[in-house]
XYZ file of C-alpha atoms in Angstrom:
564
model
C 22.833 -28.034 28.154
C 25.126 -26.975 31.524
C 24.265 -23.333 30.544
C 20.725 -23.281 29.954
C 20.656 -25.257 32.772
C 22.060 -22.783 34.888
C 19.912 -20.207 33.170
C 16.819 -21.672 34.411
C 17.565 -22.168 38.154
C 19.167 -18.352 38.078
C 15.167 -17.181 36.758
C 13.366 -19.826 39.272
C 15.600 -18.562 42.414
C 15.325 -14.865 41.223
C 11.529 -15.111 41.549
C 11.619 -17.191 44.597
C 13.814 -14.499 46.169
C 11.850 -11.726 44.879
C 8.388 -13.116 45.621
C 9.778 -12.813 49.590
C 9.562 -9.378 49.260
C 7.185 -8.717 47.061
C 3.019 -8.060 48.499
C 2.243 -10.551 45.113
C 3.791 -13.152 43.489
C 3.007 -11.124 40.065
C 4.888 -8.353 41.090
C 7.843 -10.355 41.420
C 7.517 -11.817 37.576
C 6.760 -8.160 36.217
C 9.850 -6.991 38.021
C 11.870 -10.044 36.891
C 10.630 -9.720 32.917
C 11.810 -5.930 33.203
C 15.052 -6.635 34.772
C 15.770 -9.001 31.834
C 14.554 -6.879 29.029
C 17.101 -4.418 30.413
C 20.066 -6.433 30.762
C 19.381 -7.548 27.198
C 19.698 -3.970 26.005
C 22.604 -3.631 28.393
C 24.268 -6.553 26.770
C 23.163 -5.138 23.257
C 24.731 -1.581 24.709
C 28.363 -3.605 25.506
C 28.205 -5.663 22.691
C 27.996 -2.580 20.478
C 31.149 -0.658 21.947
C 33.261 -3.517 21.700
C 33.223 -3.399 18.571
C 33.992 0.368 18.249
C 36.707 0.108 20.087
C 37.375 -2.837 17.260
C 37.900 -5.876 20.233
C 34.495 -7.801 19.360
C 32.983 -10.216 21.830
C 33.536 -14.027 20.781
C 30.528 -15.273 18.695
C 30.336 -18.242 21.267
C 29.681 -16.167 23.783
C 27.193 -13.934 22.178
C 25.270 -17.217 21.901
C 25.607 -18.280 25.513
C 24.078 -14.775 26.484
C 21.383 -15.276 24.205
C 20.905 -18.229 25.442
C 20.574 -17.353 28.945
C 18.386 -14.384 28.639
C 16.129 -16.202 25.902
C 15.388 -18.985 28.692
C 14.978 -16.836 31.622
C 12.603 -14.691 29.766
C 10.353 -18.121 29.035
C 11.192 -19.435 33.025
C 9.244 -16.431 33.775
C 6.660 -16.321 30.797
C 5.966 -19.257 32.699
C 5.437 -17.323 36.063
C 8.954 -19.388 37.298
C 6.668 -22.410 36.835
C 3.855 -21.439 39.596
C 1.078 -21.996 37.626
C -2.025 -20.184 38.523
C -3.776 -23.254 36.820
C -4.290 -26.291 39.182
C -2.866 -29.196 37.252
C -1.927 -26.987 34.277
C -5.025 -26.396 32.302
C -7.133 -23.049 31.617
C -10.726 -24.161 32.964
C -11.821 -20.832 31.479
C -10.337 -21.098 28.351
C -10.918 -24.855 28.148
C -14.838 -24.114 29.095
C -15.385 -22.237 26.419
C -12.964 -23.677 23.529
C -13.677 -27.120 24.178
C -17.521 -27.016 24.884
C -18.116 -24.477 21.726
C -16.138 -26.540 19.720
C -17.520 -29.683 20.352
C -20.960 -29.002 20.384
C -20.583 -26.203 17.891
C -23.496 -28.083 15.636
C -26.009 -27.812 18.367
C -25.599 -24.466 20.263
C -23.680 -22.469 17.585
C -22.077 -19.181 18.860
C -25.016 -17.689 21.004
C -25.824 -20.822 23.144
C -23.122 -21.930 25.538
C -24.141 -20.722 28.876
C -27.723 -20.788 28.105
C -27.347 -24.562 27.675
C -25.101 -24.919 31.008
C -27.519 -23.017 32.905
C -29.845 -25.759 32.032
C -27.485 -28.923 31.490
C -26.733 -27.898 35.257
C -30.447 -27.796 36.510
C -30.841 -30.836 35.513
C -27.975 -32.585 36.826
C -28.982 -31.301 40.305
C -26.861 -32.836 43.104
C -23.855 -34.204 42.618
C -20.644 -36.404 44.849
C -17.216 -35.750 44.006
C -14.286 -35.812 44.891
C -12.227 -32.435 44.784
C -9.162 -32.889 42.558
C -7.240 -30.650 44.891
C -7.680 -31.205 48.326
C -9.056 -35.102 48.067
C -12.179 -34.536 50.248
C -15.923 -35.894 49.335
C -17.734 -32.908 48.603
C -21.460 -32.787 47.549
C -22.500 -30.023 45.096
C -26.302 -28.797 44.406
C -26.125 -27.283 40.722
C -29.907 -26.886 40.712
C -29.576 -24.487 44.029
C -26.754 -22.558 42.676
C -28.027 -21.439 39.161
C -31.414 -20.769 40.884
C -29.692 -18.806 42.805
C -31.841 -14.951 42.558
C -28.033 -13.624 41.987
C -27.023 -15.793 39.170
C -25.629 -14.129 36.226
C -24.862 -14.709 33.027
C -23.796 -12.765 29.693
C -26.956 -12.483 27.176
C -24.275 -13.246 24.417
C -25.839 -12.805 20.487
C -28.857 -10.083 21.812
C -26.792 -7.126 23.358
C -23.848 -9.026 25.127
C -25.004 -7.164 28.630
C -25.890 -10.014 32.001
C -29.095 -11.352 32.545
C -30.126 -13.751 35.206
C -29.799 -17.130 35.023
C -33.409 -18.018 36.347
C -34.712 -16.384 33.087
C -33.258 -19.324 30.920
C -34.677 -21.933 32.824
C -38.419 -21.100 31.659
C -38.208 -22.386 28.330
C -35.362 -25.621 28.065
C -36.638 -26.994 25.163
C -35.088 -23.559 22.955
C -31.497 -25.568 23.470
C -32.360 -29.000 24.493
C -34.159 -29.394 20.897
C -31.248 -29.193 19.345
C -29.416 -31.956 20.802
C -30.413 -35.663 20.854
C -30.594 -37.300 23.991
C -27.071 -38.834 23.020
C -25.568 -35.711 22.828
C -27.544 -33.906 25.811
C -25.992 -36.297 27.802
C -22.438 -35.526 27.143
C -23.232 -32.608 27.259
C -24.274 -32.090 30.956
C -21.582 -34.911 32.064
C -18.720 -32.293 30.234
C -20.901 -29.192 32.293
C -20.512 -31.199 35.344
C -16.737 -31.818 34.872
C -15.854 -28.280 34.409
C -18.157 -27.489 37.520
C -16.669 -29.836 39.951
C -13.010 -28.725 38.268
C -13.794 -25.159 39.509
C -14.309 -22.595 42.394
C -18.149 -21.057 42.643
C -17.339 -18.220 42.014
C -14.795 -18.603 39.133
C -17.497 -21.118 37.535
C -19.830 -18.384 37.639
C -17.595 -15.891 36.373
C -16.988 -17.993 33.335
C -20.479 -17.316 31.769
C -20.274 -13.572 32.215
C -17.325 -13.962 29.724
C -18.089 -13.470 25.888
C -19.024 -16.784 24.461
C -16.776 -19.091 21.928
C -15.775 -16.460 18.735
C -13.322 -18.517 16.459
C -14.300 -18.582 13.071
C -15.055 -21.780 11.369
C -11.904 -22.840 10.231
C -10.817 -23.123 13.783
C -13.850 -25.313 14.794
C -12.542 -28.199 12.956
C -9.261 -29.010 14.504
C -11.009 -27.757 17.682
C -13.746 -29.952 16.930
C -12.122 -32.505 15.857
C -9.827 -33.639 19.337
C -13.150 -32.451 21.469
C -14.848 -35.638 20.044
C -12.304 -37.248 20.130
C -12.587 -38.361 23.983
C -14.954 -36.738 27.101
C -13.644 -33.750 29.028
C -11.278 -35.402 31.726
C -8.292 -34.284 33.798
C -5.940 -35.994 31.891
C -7.352 -35.383 28.497
C -7.256 -31.659 28.949
C -3.752 -31.600 29.802
C -2.580 -33.307 26.787
C -4.599 -30.706 24.929
C -2.519 -28.358 26.340
C 0.877 -29.843 24.937
C -0.511 -29.044 21.537
C -0.091 -24.825 22.259
C 3.301 -25.947 23.501
C 4.123 -27.362 20.769
C 2.940 -24.569 18.649
C 5.070 -21.911 20.650
C 7.851 -24.089 20.759
C 7.365 -24.407 16.536
C 7.507 -20.222 16.372
C 10.919 -20.014 17.802
C 11.801 -23.241 15.373
C 10.967 -21.260 12.765
C 12.966 -17.698 13.360
C 15.738 -19.773 14.122
C 15.678 -21.930 10.777
C 14.647 -18.916 9.028
C 16.726 -15.686 10.916
C 19.356 -17.434 12.860
C 19.733 -17.197 16.591
C 20.179 -13.809 17.290
C 16.045 -13.178 15.696
C 15.494 -15.782 17.714
C 16.682 -15.052 21.197
C 15.370 -11.237 20.260
C 12.172 -13.029 19.906
C 11.917 -15.144 23.274
C 13.325 -12.052 25.299
C 10.676 -9.525 23.898
C 7.439 -12.760 23.846
C 8.867 -13.360 27.764
C 8.875 -9.971 28.806
C 6.271 -7.809 27.159
C 3.188 -7.000 29.333
C 0.014 -7.234 26.965
C 0.074 -11.092 26.717
C 1.175 -13.107 29.473
C 0.866 -16.350 30.311
C -2.414 -15.482 32.248
C -4.521 -15.064 30.050
C -3.771 -17.845 27.361
C -1.510 -20.173 29.421
C -2.258 -24.008 29.875
C -4.879 -23.288 27.260
C -6.432 -24.558 23.966
C -5.207 -24.074 20.587
C -4.388 -20.642 21.199
C -1.169 -19.976 19.340
C -1.657 -22.078 16.112
C -2.495 -18.536 14.628
C 0.317 -17.375 15.742
C 2.754 -20.391 14.463
C 1.274 -19.319 11.447
C 1.904 -16.026 10.568
C 5.222 -16.077 11.954
C 5.806 -19.291 9.484
C 4.486 -17.528 7.195
C 7.404 -15.172 6.882
C 10.097 -17.487 7.483
C 8.924 -19.760 4.477
C 9.032 -16.755 2.490
C 12.502 -15.268 3.244
C 13.401 -19.377 2.435
C 11.735 -18.544 -0.922
C 9.361 -21.432 0.034
C 6.475 -19.274 -1.238
C 3.464 -21.418 -2.020
C 3.760 -22.634 1.627
C 3.853 -19.058 3.113
C 1.009 -18.014 1.276
C -0.933 -21.260 2.732
C 0.464 -20.784 6.062
C -0.467 -17.045 5.865
C -4.454 -17.914 4.845
C -4.523 -20.612 7.405
C -3.664 -18.082 10.141
C -6.240 -15.671 8.828
C -8.747 -17.947 8.795
C -8.256 -19.298 12.092
C -8.423 -15.389 13.583
C -9.167 -13.373 11.052
C -6.860 -10.507 12.252
C -3.509 -11.988 11.293
C -4.830 -11.722 7.555
C -4.506 -7.831 7.461
C -0.446 -8.038 7.312
C -1.270 -9.376 3.567
C -1.627 -5.671 3.029
C 1.863 -4.967 3.361
C 2.356 -8.357 0.729
C -0.456 -6.659 -1.553
C 1.497 -3.024 -1.842
C 4.828 -4.642 -2.544
C 3.047 -6.801 -5.910
C 0.940 -3.582 -6.607
C 4.093 -1.572 -6.667
C 5.988 -4.192 -8.933
C 3.200 -4.629 -11.064
C 2.741 -0.764 -11.394
C 6.696 -0.318 -12.445
C 6.934 -3.568 -15.095
C 3.435 -3.769 -16.130
C 3.225 -7.668 -15.289
C 2.995 -10.197 -12.003
C 6.690 -11.084 -10.299
C 6.862 -15.092 -9.964
C 6.822 -15.144 -6.634
C 3.775 -13.125 -5.524
C 1.999 -15.049 -8.387
C 3.584 -18.522 -6.356
C 2.415 -16.618 -2.963
C -0.922 -15.981 -4.542
C -1.348 -19.647 -5.885
C -0.729 -21.187 -2.647
C -3.201 -19.059 -0.593
C -5.865 -19.435 -3.207
C -5.086 -23.259 -3.065
C -5.242 -23.228 0.912
C -8.426 -21.013 1.148
C -10.829 -23.344 -0.861
C -9.443 -26.458 0.699
C -10.035 -24.781 4.206
C -13.468 -23.331 3.549
C -14.722 -26.488 1.874
C -13.506 -28.280 5.070
C -14.956 -25.810 7.155
C -18.156 -25.743 5.999
C -18.508 -29.470 5.860
C -17.513 -29.916 9.554
C -19.014 -26.427 10.850
C -22.291 -26.388 8.891
C -23.358 -24.124 5.403
C -24.711 -21.715 7.884
C -21.361 -21.518 9.802
C -19.772 -18.041 8.354
C -23.443 -16.056 8.469
C -23.752 -16.936 12.267
C -19.666 -16.145 12.695
C -20.365 -12.975 10.758
C -23.160 -12.148 13.243
C -22.195 -13.147 16.655
C -18.403 -11.923 16.570
C -17.799 -8.936 13.687
C -21.472 -7.350 14.047
C -21.933 -8.032 17.645
C -18.629 -9.115 19.638
C -16.212 -7.200 17.846
C -18.567 -3.885 18.680
C -18.983 -4.430 22.173
C -16.126 -2.934 24.394
C -14.387 -5.094 26.431
C -11.363 -3.674 29.390
C -8.771 -5.414 27.477
C -9.221 -4.417 23.994
C -6.368 -3.085 22.125
C -6.328 -0.841 19.384
C -6.761 2.373 17.017
C -10.474 2.196 18.214
C -9.624 2.156 22.051
C -7.047 5.353 21.696
C -10.138 7.154 19.696
C -12.994 6.342 22.679
C -10.544 6.932 25.464
C -10.369 9.497 27.871
C -8.002 10.686 29.982
C -9.654 13.110 32.886
C -11.657 13.122 35.768
C -15.265 12.273 36.986
C -17.913 9.912 35.699
C -18.067 13.148 32.425
C -14.386 11.313 31.519
C -16.244 7.702 31.095
C -13.529 5.850 32.584
C -14.103 2.503 34.343
C -12.271 4.257 37.458
C -15.617 6.284 37.701
C -18.524 4.568 35.627
C -18.051 0.964 37.285
C -21.566 0.822 39.082
C -21.971 -2.298 40.825
C -25.508 -1.778 41.855
C -26.407 -2.381 38.294
C -27.130 -5.846 36.254
C -24.296 -5.034 34.230
C -21.120 -2.971 36.487
C -19.762 -1.803 33.100
C -22.835 -0.948 31.558
C -22.392 2.833 31.424
C -18.227 2.027 30.654
C -19.825 0.587 27.624
C -22.373 2.929 26.498
C -19.618 6.028 26.937
C -17.369 4.468 25.205
C -19.362 3.497 22.326
C -20.783 6.821 22.239
C -17.401 9.011 22.072
C -15.669 6.182 19.335
C -18.961 7.238 17.179
C -18.510 10.969 17.631
C -14.657 10.502 16.762
C -14.238 7.519 14.229
C -13.755 10.067 10.879
C -10.607 11.187 13.164
C -9.777 7.130 13.154
C -9.925 6.747 9.396
C -8.164 9.729 9.009
C -5.346 7.799 10.947
C -5.700 5.141 8.996
C -5.595 6.681 5.527
C -2.527 8.847 6.353
C -0.913 5.779 7.691
C -1.417 3.400 4.867
C -0.175 6.552 2.877
C 3.144 6.505 4.371
C 2.980 2.649 4.760
C 2.849 2.613 0.773
C 5.884 4.929 0.624
C 7.940 2.928 3.098
C 6.915 -0.787 1.365
C 7.921 0.979 -2.324
C 11.590 1.141 -0.795
C 11.873 -2.314 0.473
C 10.437 -4.692 -1.623
C 10.574 -8.029 -0.187
C 7.434 -9.561 1.003
C 8.435 -11.175 4.108
C 9.561 -7.323 5.602
C 6.632 -5.725 3.884
C 4.351 -8.333 5.912
C 6.318 -7.712 9.029
C 5.818 -4.323 8.842
C 1.916 -4.918 7.991
C 1.018 -5.934 11.494
C 0.402 -1.942 12.174
C -2.911 -2.602 10.149
C -4.236 -4.968 13.101
C -3.513 -2.057 15.443
C -5.534 0.211 13.175
C -8.367 -2.308 11.688
C -8.894 -4.246 14.666
C -10.046 -4.100 18.476
C -8.136 -6.993 19.933
C -8.244 -8.425 23.607
C -4.854 -8.022 24.548
C -3.659 -11.316 24.717
C -3.905 -11.551 20.890
C -0.832 -8.949 20.588
C 1.780 -11.633 20.704
C 1.915 -10.737 16.769
C 4.275 -8.297 17.776
C 6.955 -11.007 17.712
C 7.176 -10.264 13.721
C 9.453 -6.873 14.415
C 12.041 -9.578 15.605
C 12.900 -10.791 11.878
C 13.084 -6.951 11.195
C 16.197 -6.655 13.231
C 17.857 -9.306 10.438
C 17.547 -6.223 8.216
C 17.941 -3.277 10.448
C 20.537 -4.290 13.345
C 20.212 -1.136 15.210
C 16.242 -2.045 15.974
C 17.044 -4.648 18.615
C 17.584 -2.421 21.408
C 14.111 0.027 21.045
C 11.912 -3.784 20.347
C 14.036 -4.890 24.087
C 12.967 -1.121 25.654
C 9.105 -1.259 24.311
C 9.051 -4.516 26.531
C 10.581 -3.170 29.253
C 8.152 0.105 28.957
C 5.073 -2.278 28.455
C 5.883 -4.142 32.085
C 6.268 -0.220 33.512
C 2.823 1.080 31.462
C 1.416 -2.088 33.545
C 2.420 -1.109 36.781
C 1.416 2.452 36.539
C -2.486 1.595 36.853
C -4.510 -0.971 38.048
C -7.480 -0.126 35.997
C -7.511 -2.117 32.737
C -8.977 0.515 29.937
C -6.447 2.995 31.304
C -3.611 0.167 31.078
C -4.952 -0.945 27.178
C -5.270 2.124 26.148
C -1.571 3.346 26.815
C -0.043 -0.112 25.893
C -2.019 0.589 22.647
C -0.173 3.835 22.128
C 3.230 1.951 22.986
C 2.610 -0.599 20.373
C 1.360 1.811 17.464
C 4.145 4.294 18.180
C 6.451 1.225 17.564
C 5.165 0.283 14.598
C 5.535 3.852 13.133
C 9.014 4.158 14.591
C 9.799 0.880 12.361
C 8.024 2.202 9.086
C 10.235 5.255 9.746
C 13.783 2.868 9.883
C 12.773 1.448 6.863
C 11.977 4.983 5.324
C 15.383 5.332 4.223
C 17.410 3.152 1.899
C 18.567 -0.476 2.941
C 22.041 -0.877 2.648
C 23.740 -1.014 -0.798
C 24.038 -5.313 -0.122
C 20.589 -5.605 0.838
C 19.174 -3.288 -2.111
C 21.579 -5.520 -4.846
C 20.511 -8.509 -2.795
C 16.828 -8.000 -3.310
C 17.221 -7.100 -7.173
C 18.609 -10.203 -7.547
C 15.814 -12.193 -6.501
C 13.212 -10.256 -7.885
C 15.448 -10.489 -11.634
C 15.176 -14.234 -11.094
C 11.622 -14.406 -10.242
């Protein structure tokens, strides 16, 4: 315990010292993250050197150093506890996910911003006590929303910005879906979020891309949101769920793979740059999918096959893209059937658990969200939102659509952002979409070649949990995600249980990501380079497993399959 407390103090002190000489606190945090990742690499190199000298380091010292570095990484992930969000709850996140889930029957996926504008106009002038300064403030919400410069995103249509005043001409298009009681509750919740947010921040919220999760996520989101009106204390309470999920991620890794994998995962998670605290810290059920996808790998290793199948299905139905790692499972299971003309017992158990979980979750989600919810989800999220370029997107589509060059013809943000347009990124979006359409066949070829290599590797691997962790490459190849979902790269850590030599490259990836983040200030350049780094690392993982596994591991795998 003393060692852990010392690590926390050192991490916070280091951040504070760097802050004094840095132009901004985020720079200090990024430097600290890179320093921790490099320090962990140096520790591993020293450990290897001592092993070659036949003077191995005592296990207790390895655990102490690993624990210290892990705790420091976790501290800097949380920005050294200097939270950017007052009262530690993410207003932007809660506005979308708390209100989106709570009033999903009335608003669906497309009407959050429009209904908010109408509610603000009806609320009018209010007087409240500012949560930060403690002063009385008078605010005319109707005047704000009728200002000619007020814009919202036209969700469900073209995803471009429109003037908010145009929505006010037909308030019944939104209000007709609410009962009088529910409309009053919605206005009260909108008033809470507006008075809890600064004017510019509040208006920027409604230029985001709306409420997007699948109906299965809406089940738990709506249950929790409807328990209590929006208040500061209740938002803080709901934030604790994400903290519990994150603790669960590392507890599961420790249980299934041991302290070394757990520490490596914590250091990587705390030091990588695509998914920092800024995006989803203090949010509402943003890490549930991560817990269940990691848990599925842990359950497989511990041979709880039915639960592993159920856990993976739940992760997939919460956010869709986690289910892509199942491609790894299918390749292993298909190879086994091809060789033995039957399904392995363990594979059948995984399938059974997944089917039962899917049946239960889909039934409940339809009951909670409505029979039309999946059609709405497809239309809004998969057909419109997923096809709309966003500056912090990552994935193969980003690599295909991006062009490094100078001038407007490159299509980069640096040259195409135009503040004179209603939507400053309209030209950027159009050019990126056109470029992807032009080169998408190249993307398909990359996917096909990658799948062929993956099959070649997994016919040697045989283990479901290893194939699932390697299958994270298909998340990059087949989906276009906002950067903060790249915490799925945690699935790389369990692979070091089989291939110890992957530890240093994984930590180097975290350090490299910090360098990429600081290399340029333009998001499209940043996330294109980060995608290239993450995808390249996934190919490196496949290459590492393309060689034969050690004889002891091969024998163990054979015994497990024989027992199945």
